[in-house]
Amino acid sequence: MKIENVDLGSRPVSLAPMEDVTDPSFRLICREMGAASVYTEFVSAEALIRDIKSTTRKLAINDAERPVAIQIYGRDPEAMVEAAKIVEQAGPDILDINFGCPVKKVAGKGAGAGMLRDIPKMLDITRSVVKAVSVPVTVKTRLGWDCENKIITDLGPLLQDCGIKALTVHGRTRSQMYTGQADWTLIGELKADPRMEIPVIGNGDITTPEAAAAAFDNYGVDGIMIGRGAIGAPWIFKEVREYIETGEYHPLPEAAKFDILRRQIRESIDRIDEYRGILHIRRHLAATPLFKGIPNFRETRIKLLRADTEKDLFELLDYITETFL
């Protein structure tokens, strides 16, 4: 699968953009584990053009994680164009437009998935951004605003006509947020539409190698994205890649998975500082499947999520591996 000149190989599986998750360290680990491409946390166009430091830091990428996409969101066409030009200077392989974020502070203000209620403006922004930059532009969106307005099969060709080079669809509406089960049916219908000439990438509820292979086989998508299924489990890309290529996979040893978790902790602390780095990594500690099935783990889990020093965290991880593995 190619996104213009960016070759992601056959049946690529990419890391989806996630706020407070897809930092440089996590992106690099996912690439090392086999992710075909990675996406930054989403970047606010308004904050970017105001040079807000916490936002401009999100533009930091390195060659080891390529191919990498920087994702932007906003509701004003002029601001989105200006932000896109700034992003292009950071040197991403792909510039992605976020028309899918469902959270109230974004969608409620008309950005992200909020654009699904103003298709003319969505198309205007897309056309304007495509014209403003030379880097390939892609879009990530949802099925529609709610279950009465699942418009993606009509919207897809319109976005393609704006000049985008690939379209990613999350199989939920904005009103669903992240609840219920992702519906890939309309994603498959969009991919089967003879008008669609650009890659169609599916996203939603891919948490196992078997689910990833089934998404390709059942819906014919060109690629898939994994989001929440990778939080605390970046090795999912290795397992998916092996399964797609061979029909089987060999999970990493538990000790190796714990080593990856320790690396995430160290690199999060090194990138920020001890206190904030640990706060940042708690989302991975809370989501990781490493602790599932461990008997009488509740008290240890609470300690793990309350630990506020690297020393305490590592001592707890050592205790867990020595006691339960």
CSV table of C-alpha atoms in Angstrom, one decimal:
chain,number,residue,atom,x,y,z
A,1,MET,CA,0.0,0.0,0.0
A,2,LYS,CA,1.3,3.4,-0.9
A,3,ILE,CA,0.3,6.8,0.3
A,4,GLU,CA,1.6,8.8,-2.7
A,5,ASN,CA,5.3,8.1,-2.5
A,6,VAL,CA,5.3,6.5,1.0
A,7,ASP,CA,5.4,2.7,0.6
A,8,LEU,CA,4.0,1.0,3.7
A,9,GLY,CA,4.2,-2.5,2.2
A,10,SER,CA,1.5,-5.2,2.0
A,11,ARG,CA,-1.4,-5.2,4.5
A,12,PRO,CA,0.2,-2.5,6.7
A,13,VAL,CA,-0.7,-2.1,10.3
A,14,SER,CA,-0.1,1.4,11.7
A,15,LEU,CA,-0.1,3.0,15.1
A,16,ALA,CA,-3.1,5.4,15.4
A,17,PRO,CA,-2.7,8.9,16.8
A,18,MET,CA,-3.7,9.2,20.4
A,19,GLU,CA,-3.5,12.2,22.7
A,20,ASP,CA,-1.1,11.7,25.7
A,21,VAL,CA,-0.1,8.3,24.3
A,22,THR,CA,1.8,8.5,21.0
A,23,ASP,CA,4.9,10.3,22.2
A,24,PRO,CA,8.2,9.9,20.5
A,25,SER,CA,9.4,7.0,22.7
A,26,PHE,CA,6.2,5.0,22.3
A,27,ARG,CA,6.1,5.6,18.5
A,28,LEU,CA,9.7,4.4,18.1
A,29,ILE,CA,9.0,1.2,20.2
A,30,CYS,CA,5.9,0.5,18.0
A,31,ARG,CA,8.0,0.9,14.9
A,32,GLU,CA,10.6,-1.5,16.3
A,33,MET,CA,7.8,-3.9,17.0
A,34,GLY,CA,6.6,-3.8,13.4
A,35,ALA,CA,4.2,-0.9,13.0
A,36,ALA,CA,4.2,0.1,9.3
A,37,SER,CA,3.9,3.8,10.3
A,38,VAL,CA,3.2,5.9,13.3
A,39,TYR,CA,1.2,9.0,14.1
A,40,THR,CA,1.9,11.8,16.5
A,41,GLU,CA,-0.5,13.0,19.1
A,42,PHE,CA,-2.9,15.4,17.5
A,43,VAL,CA,-1.8,19.0,17.2
A,44,SER,CA,-4.1,22.0,17.7
A,45,ALA,CA,-3.8,24.4,14.7
A,46,GLU,CA,-4.7,27.4,16.9
A,47,ALA,CA,-2.1,26.5,19.5
A,48,LEU,CA,0.5,25.8,16.9
A,49,ILE,CA,0.2,29.2,15.2
A,50,ARG,CA,0.3,30.8,18.6
A,51,ASP,CA,3.6,29.0,19.2
A,52,ILE,CA,2.4,27.3,22.4
A,53,LYS,CA,5.5,25.3,23.5
A,54,SER,CA,3.6,22.2,24.7
A,55,THR,CA,2.1,22.0,21.3
A,56,THR,CA,5.2,22.8,19.2
A,57,ARG,CA,7.0,20.0,21.1
A,58,LYS,CA,4.7,17.5,19.5
A,59,LEU,CA,6.3,18.2,16.2
A,60,ALA,CA,9.5,16.6,17.3
A,61,ILE,CA,10.2,13.5,15.2
A,62,ASN,CA,13.3,11.5,14.3
A,63,ASP,CA,14.3,9.5,11.4
A,64,ALA,CA,14.2,6.2,13.3
A,65,GLU,CA,10.5,6.3,13.5
A,66,ARG,CA,9.8,7.0,9.9
A,67,PRO,CA,7.4,6.8,8.1
A,68,VAL,CA,5.7,9.1,10.6
A,69,ALA,CA,2.6,11.3,10.2
A,70,ILE,CA,1.8,14.5,12.1
A,71,GLN,CA,-1.9,15.0,12.7
A,72,ILE,CA,-3.5,18.4,13.1
A,73,TYR,CA,-7.0,19.5,14.0
A,74,GLY,CA,-9.0,22.8,14.0
A,75,ARG,CA,-12.1,24.4,12.7
A,76,ASP,CA,-10.8,27.5,10.9
A,77,PRO,CA,-9.6,27.0,7.3
A,78,GLU,CA,-7.0,29.8,7.4
A,79,ALA,CA,-5.6,28.5,10.7
A,80,MET,CA,-5.4,25.0,9.4
A,81,VAL,CA,-3.5,26.1,6.3
A,82,GLU,CA,-1.1,28.1,8.4
A,83,ALA,CA,-0.6,25.2,10.8
A,84,ALA,CA,-0.1,22.8,7.9
A,85,LYS,CA,2.7,24.9,6.6
A,86,ILE,CA,4.4,24.9,10.0
A,87,VAL,CA,4.0,21.1,10.2
A,88,GLU,CA,5.5,20.7,6.8
A,89,GLN,CA,8.7,22.3,8.0
A,90,ALA,CA,9.0,19.7,10.7
A,91,GLY,CA,9.5,17.1,7.9
A,92,PRO,CA,6.8,14.4,8.4
A,93,ASP,CA,6.2,11.8,5.7
A,94,ILE,CA,2.5,12.4,5.9
A,95,LEU,CA,0.2,15.2,7.2
A,96,ASP,CA,-3.0,13.9,8.6
A,97,ILE,CA,-6.2,15.9,9.3
A,98,ASN,CA,-8.2,14.9,12.4
A,99,PHE,CA,-11.9,14.9,11.6
A,100,GLY,CA,-12.6,12.1,14.1
A,101,CYS,CA,-11.8,13.1,17.7
A,102,PRO,CA,-15.1,12.8,19.6
A,103,VAL,CA,-14.2,14.4,22.9
A,104,LYS,CA,-16.3,17.4,23.9
A,105,LYS,CA,-13.6,20.0,24.2
A,106,VAL,CA,-12.7,19.3,20.5
A,107,ALA,CA,-15.9,18.1,18.7
A,108,GLY,CA,-18.1,20.3,20.8
A,109,LYS,CA,-16.2,23.3,19.4
A,110,GLY,CA,-16.7,22.2,15.8
A,111,ALA,CA,-13.2,20.6,15.3
A,112,GLY,CA,-12.4,16.9,15.1
A,113,ALA,CA,-15.5,14.9,14.7
A,114,GLY,CA,-17.5,18.1,15.0
A,115,MET,CA,-16.7,18.7,11.4
A,116,LEU,CA,-19.1,15.8,10.6
A,117,ARG,CA,-21.9,18.3,11.2
A,118,ASP,CA,-20.4,20.8,8.7
A,119,ILE,CA,-19.4,18.9,5.6
A,120,PRO,CA,-18.9,22.0,3.4
A,121,LYS,CA,-16.4,23.4,5.9
A,122,MET,CA,-14.7,20.0,6.2
A,123,LEU,CA,-14.2,19.8,2.5
A,124,ASP,CA,-13.0,23.5,2.3
A,125,ILE,CA,-10.4,22.8,5.0
A,126,THR,CA,-9.3,19.6,3.3
A,127,ARG,CA,-8.9,21.3,-0.2
A,128,SER,CA,-7.1,24.3,1.4
A,129,VAL,CA,-4.6,22.1,3.3
A,130,VAL,CA,-3.9,19.9,0.3
A,131,LYS,CA,-3.2,23.0,-1.9
A,132,ALA,CA,-1.0,24.6,0.8
A,133,VAL,CA,1.6,21.8,1.3
A,134,SER,CA,3.6,19.4,-0.9
A,135,VAL,CA,3.6,16.5,1.7
A,136,PRO,CA,0.9,13.9,1.2
A,137,VAL,CA,-2.3,14.8,3.1
A,138,THR,CA,-4.6,12.2,4.6
A,139,VAL,CA,-7.8,12.3,6.6
A,140,LYS,CA,-9.0,10.3,9.7
A,141,THR,CA,-12.7,10.5,10.5
A,142,ARG,CA,-15.7,8.4,11.7
A,143,LEU,CA,-18.8,6.8,10.2
A,144,GLY,CA,-20.8,10.0,10.9
A,145,TRP,CA,-22.1,12.1,13.7
A,146,ASP,CA,-24.7,9.6,15.1
A,147,CYS,CA,-26.5,6.5,14.0
A,148,GLU,CA,-29.0,8.5,12.0
A,149,ASN,CA,-26.2,10.1,10.1
A,150,LYS,CA,-23.7,7.5,9.0
A,151,ILE,CA,-22.5,9.4,5.9
A,152,ILE,CA,-19.0,7.9,5.3
A,153,THR,CA,-19.9,6.1,2.1
A,154,ASP,CA,-20.9,9.4,0.5
A,155,LEU,CA,-18.3,11.5,2.3
A,156,GLY,CA,-15.3,9.3,1.3
A,157,PRO,CA,-15.4,10.1,-2.5
A,158,LEU,CA,-15.9,13.8,-1.7
A,159,LEU,CA,-12.8,13.8,0.5
A,160,GLN,CA,-10.9,12.0,-2.2
A,161,ASP,CA,-11.9,14.7,-4.7
A,162,CYS,CA,-10.2,17.2,-2.4
A,163,GLY,CA,-6.9,15.6,-3.1
A,164,ILE,CA,-6.1,13.5,-0.1
A,165,LYS,CA,-3.9,10.4,-0.6
A,166,ALA,CA,-5.6,8.1,1.9
A,167,LEU,CA,-8.6,7.9,4.2
A,168,THR,CA,-8.8,6.3,7.6
A,169,VAL,CA,-12.2,5.5,9.1
A,170,HIS,CA,-12.9,4.6,12.7
A,171,GLY,CA,-15.9,2.3,12.8
A,172,ARG,CA,-18.0,4.3,15.2
A,173,THR,CA,-20.0,7.5,15.1
A,174,ARG,CA,-19.1,10.6,17.2
A,175,SER,CA,-22.0,10.0,19.5
A,176,GLN,CA,-20.7,6.5,20.3
A,177,MET,CA,-17.4,7.9,21.5
A,178,TYR,CA,-15.5,4.7,22.3
A,179,THR,CA,-18.4,2.7,23.5
A,180,GLY,CA,-20.1,-0.3,21.9
A,181,GLN,CA,-18.5,-2.3,19.1
A,182,ALA,CA,-16.8,-0.8,16.1
A,183,ASP,CA,-18.9,-1.4,12.9
A,184,TRP,CA,-16.6,-2.2,9.9
A,185,THR,CA,-19.5,-2.9,7.5
A,186,LEU,CA,-19.6,0.6,6.1
A,187,ILE,CA,-15.8,0.7,6.0
A,188,GLY,CA,-16.0,-2.3,3.7
A,189,GLU,CA,-18.7,-0.8,1.6
A,190,LEU,CA,-16.5,2.4,1.1
A,191,LYS,CA,-13.5,0.3,0.1
A,192,ALA,CA,-15.7,-1.6,-2.4
A,193,ASP,CA,-17.0,1.6,-4.0
A,194,PRO,CA,-15.4,1.7,-7.5
A,195,ARG,CA,-15.1,5.5,-7.1
A,196,MET,CA,-12.5,5.1,-4.4
A,197,GLU,CA,-9.0,5.1,-5.8
A,198,ILE,CA,-7.0,6.0,-2.7
A,199,PRO,CA,-6.2,3.6,0.1
A,200,VAL,CA,-9.0,3.0,2.7
A,201,ILE,CA,-7.7,2.2,6.2
A,202,GLY,CA,-9.9,0.8,8.9
A,203,ASN,CA,-9.7,1.5,12.6
A,204,GLY,CA,-11.5,0.3,15.7
A,205,ASP,CA,-11.4,-2.7,18.1
A,206,ILE,CA,-8.3,-4.4,16.6
A,207,THR,CA,-6.8,-5.9,19.8
A,208,THR,CA,-5.6,-9.3,18.5
A,209,PRO,CA,-3.7,-10.7,15.5
A,210,GLU,CA,-6.8,-12.7,14.6
A,211,ALA,CA,-8.9,-9.5,14.5
A,212,ALA,CA,-6.4,-7.8,12.3
A,213,ALA,CA,-6.3,-10.5,9.8
A,214,ALA,CA,-10.1,-10.8,9.8
A,215,ALA,CA,-10.4,-7.1,9.1
A,216,PHE,CA,-8.3,-7.4,5.9
A,217,ASP,CA,-10.0,-10.6,4.8
A,218,ASN,CA,-13.6,-9.6,5.5
A,219,TYR,CA,-13.6,-5.9,4.5
A,220,GLY,CA,-10.9,-5.7,1.9
A,221,VAL,CA,-9.2,-2.6,3.5
A,222,ASP,CA,-5.8,-1.5,2.3
A,223,GLY,CA,-4.5,-1.1,5.8
A,224,ILE,CA,-5.5,-1.0,9.4
A,225,MET,CA,-4.7,1.2,12.4
A,226,ILE,CA,-4.4,0.0,16.0
A,227,GLY,CA,-5.0,2.5,18.8
A,228,ARG,CA,-6.1,1.5,22.2
A,229,GLY,CA,-5.1,-2.1,21.6
A,230,ALA,CA,-1.4,-0.9,21.6
A,231,ILE,CA,-1.6,1.1,24.9
A,232,GLY,CA,0.7,-0.8,27.3
A,233,ALA,CA,1.2,-3.5,24.6
A,234,PRO,CA,3.3,-2.2,21.7
A,235,TRP,CA,4.3,-5.8,21.0
A,236,ILE,CA,0.9,-6.3,19.4
A,237,PHE,CA,2.4,-5.1,16.1
A,238,LYS,CA,5.0,-7.9,16.2
A,239,GLU,CA,2.2,-10.5,16.8
A,240,VAL,CA,0.0,-9.0,14.1
A,241,ARG,CA,2.7,-8.8,11.5
A,242,GLU,CA,3.7,-12.5,12.1
A,243,TYR,CA,0.2,-13.7,12.0
A,244,ILE,CA,-0.6,-11.9,8.7
A,245,GLU,CA,2.5,-13.1,7.1
A,246,THR,CA,2.6,-16.7,8.4
A,247,GLY,CA,-0.8,-17.6,9.9
A,248,GLU,CA,0.7,-17.9,13.3
A,249,TYR,CA,2.6,-15.9,15.9
A,250,HIS,CA,4.9,-16.4,18.8
A,251,PRO,CA,4.2,-14.0,21.7
A,252,LEU,CA,7.2,-12.3,23.3
A,253,PRO,CA,8.2,-13.9,26.6
A,254,GLU,CA,6.6,-12.1,29.6
A,255,ALA,CA,10.1,-11.0,30.8
A,256,ALA,CA,10.7,-9.2,27.5
A,257,LYS,CA,7.4,-7.5,27.7
A,258,PHE,CA,8.2,-6.2,31.2
A,259,ASP,CA,11.6,-5.0,29.9
A,260,ILE,CA,9.7,-2.9,27.3
A,261,LEU,CA,7.5,-1.5,30.0
A,262,ARG,CA,10.6,-0.5,32.0
A,263,ARG,CA,12.0,1.1,28.9
A,264,GLN,CA,8.8,3.2,28.5
A,265,ILE,CA,9.1,4.3,32.1
A,266,ARG,CA,12.7,5.3,31.8
A,267,GLU,CA,12.3,7.1,28.5
A,268,SER,CA,9.1,9.0,29.7
A,269,ILE,CA,11.1,10.2,32.7
A,270,ASP,CA,14.1,11.2,30.6
A,271,ARG,CA,11.9,13.1,28.1
A,272,ILE,CA,10.0,15.1,30.7
A,273,ASP,CA,11.0,14.6,34.4
A,274,GLU,CA,10.4,12.0,37.1
A,275,TYR,CA,7.1,13.3,38.4
A,276,ARG,CA,5.4,14.2,35.1
A,277,GLY,CA,7.0,11.3,33.3
A,278,ILE,CA,5.4,8.8,35.7
A,279,LEU,CA,2.1,10.5,35.4
A,280,HIS,CA,2.3,10.2,31.7
A,281,ILE,CA,3.2,6.5,31.7
A,282,ARG,CA,0.4,5.6,34.1
A,283,ARG,CA,-2.0,5.2,31.2
A,284,HIS,CA,0.1,2.4,29.8
A,285,LEU,CA,0.5,0.8,33.3
A,286,ALA,CA,-3.3,0.9,33.7
A,287,ALA,CA,-4.0,-0.5,30.3
A,288,THR,CA,-1.3,-3.2,29.8
A,289,PRO,CA,-2.6,-6.8,29.6
A,290,LEU,CA,0.5,-7.9,31.5
A,291,PHE,CA,-1.3,-7.9,34.8
A,292,LYS,CA,-4.5,-9.6,33.6
A,293,GLY,CA,-5.2,-12.9,35.3
A,294,ILE,CA,-2.8,-12.4,38.2
A,295,PRO,CA,-4.7,-13.5,41.3
A,296,ASN,CA,-5.3,-11.1,44.2
A,297,PHE,CA,-3.6,-8.3,42.3
A,298,ARG,CA,-5.8,-5.4,43.3
A,299,GLU,CA,-3.6,-4.1,46.1
A,300,THR,CA,-0.4,-4.3,44.0
A,301,ARG,CA,-2.2,-2.6,41.1
A,302,ILE,CA,-3.2,0.3,43.3
A,303,LYS,CA,0.4,0.7,44.6
A,304,LEU,CA,1.7,0.5,41.0
A,305,LEU,CA,-0.6,3.3,39.9
A,306,ARG,CA,0.2,5.4,42.9
A,307,ALA,CA,4.0,5.1,42.8
A,308,ASP,CA,5.6,8.4,42.1
A,309,THR,CA,9.3,7.6,41.8
A,310,GLU,CA,11.2,5.5,39.3
A,311,LYS,CA,12.7,3.5,42.2
A,312,ASP,CA,9.3,2.6,43.6
A,313,LEU,CA,8.0,1.7,40.2
A,314,PHE,CA,10.9,-0.6,39.3
A,315,GLU,CA,10.8,-2.3,42.7
A,316,LEU,CA,7.1,-3.0,42.2
A,317,LEU,CA,7.7,-4.4,38.7
A,318,ASP,CA,10.6,-6.5,40.1
A,319,TYR,CA,8.3,-7.8,42.8
A,320,ILE,CA,5.6,-8.7,40.3
A,321,THR,CA,8.0,-10.6,38.0
A,322,GLU,CA,9.6,-12.4,40.8
A,323,THR,CA,6.3,-13.4,42.5
A,324,PHE,CA,4.0,-14.1,39.6
A,325,LEU,CA,6.0,-15.0,36.5
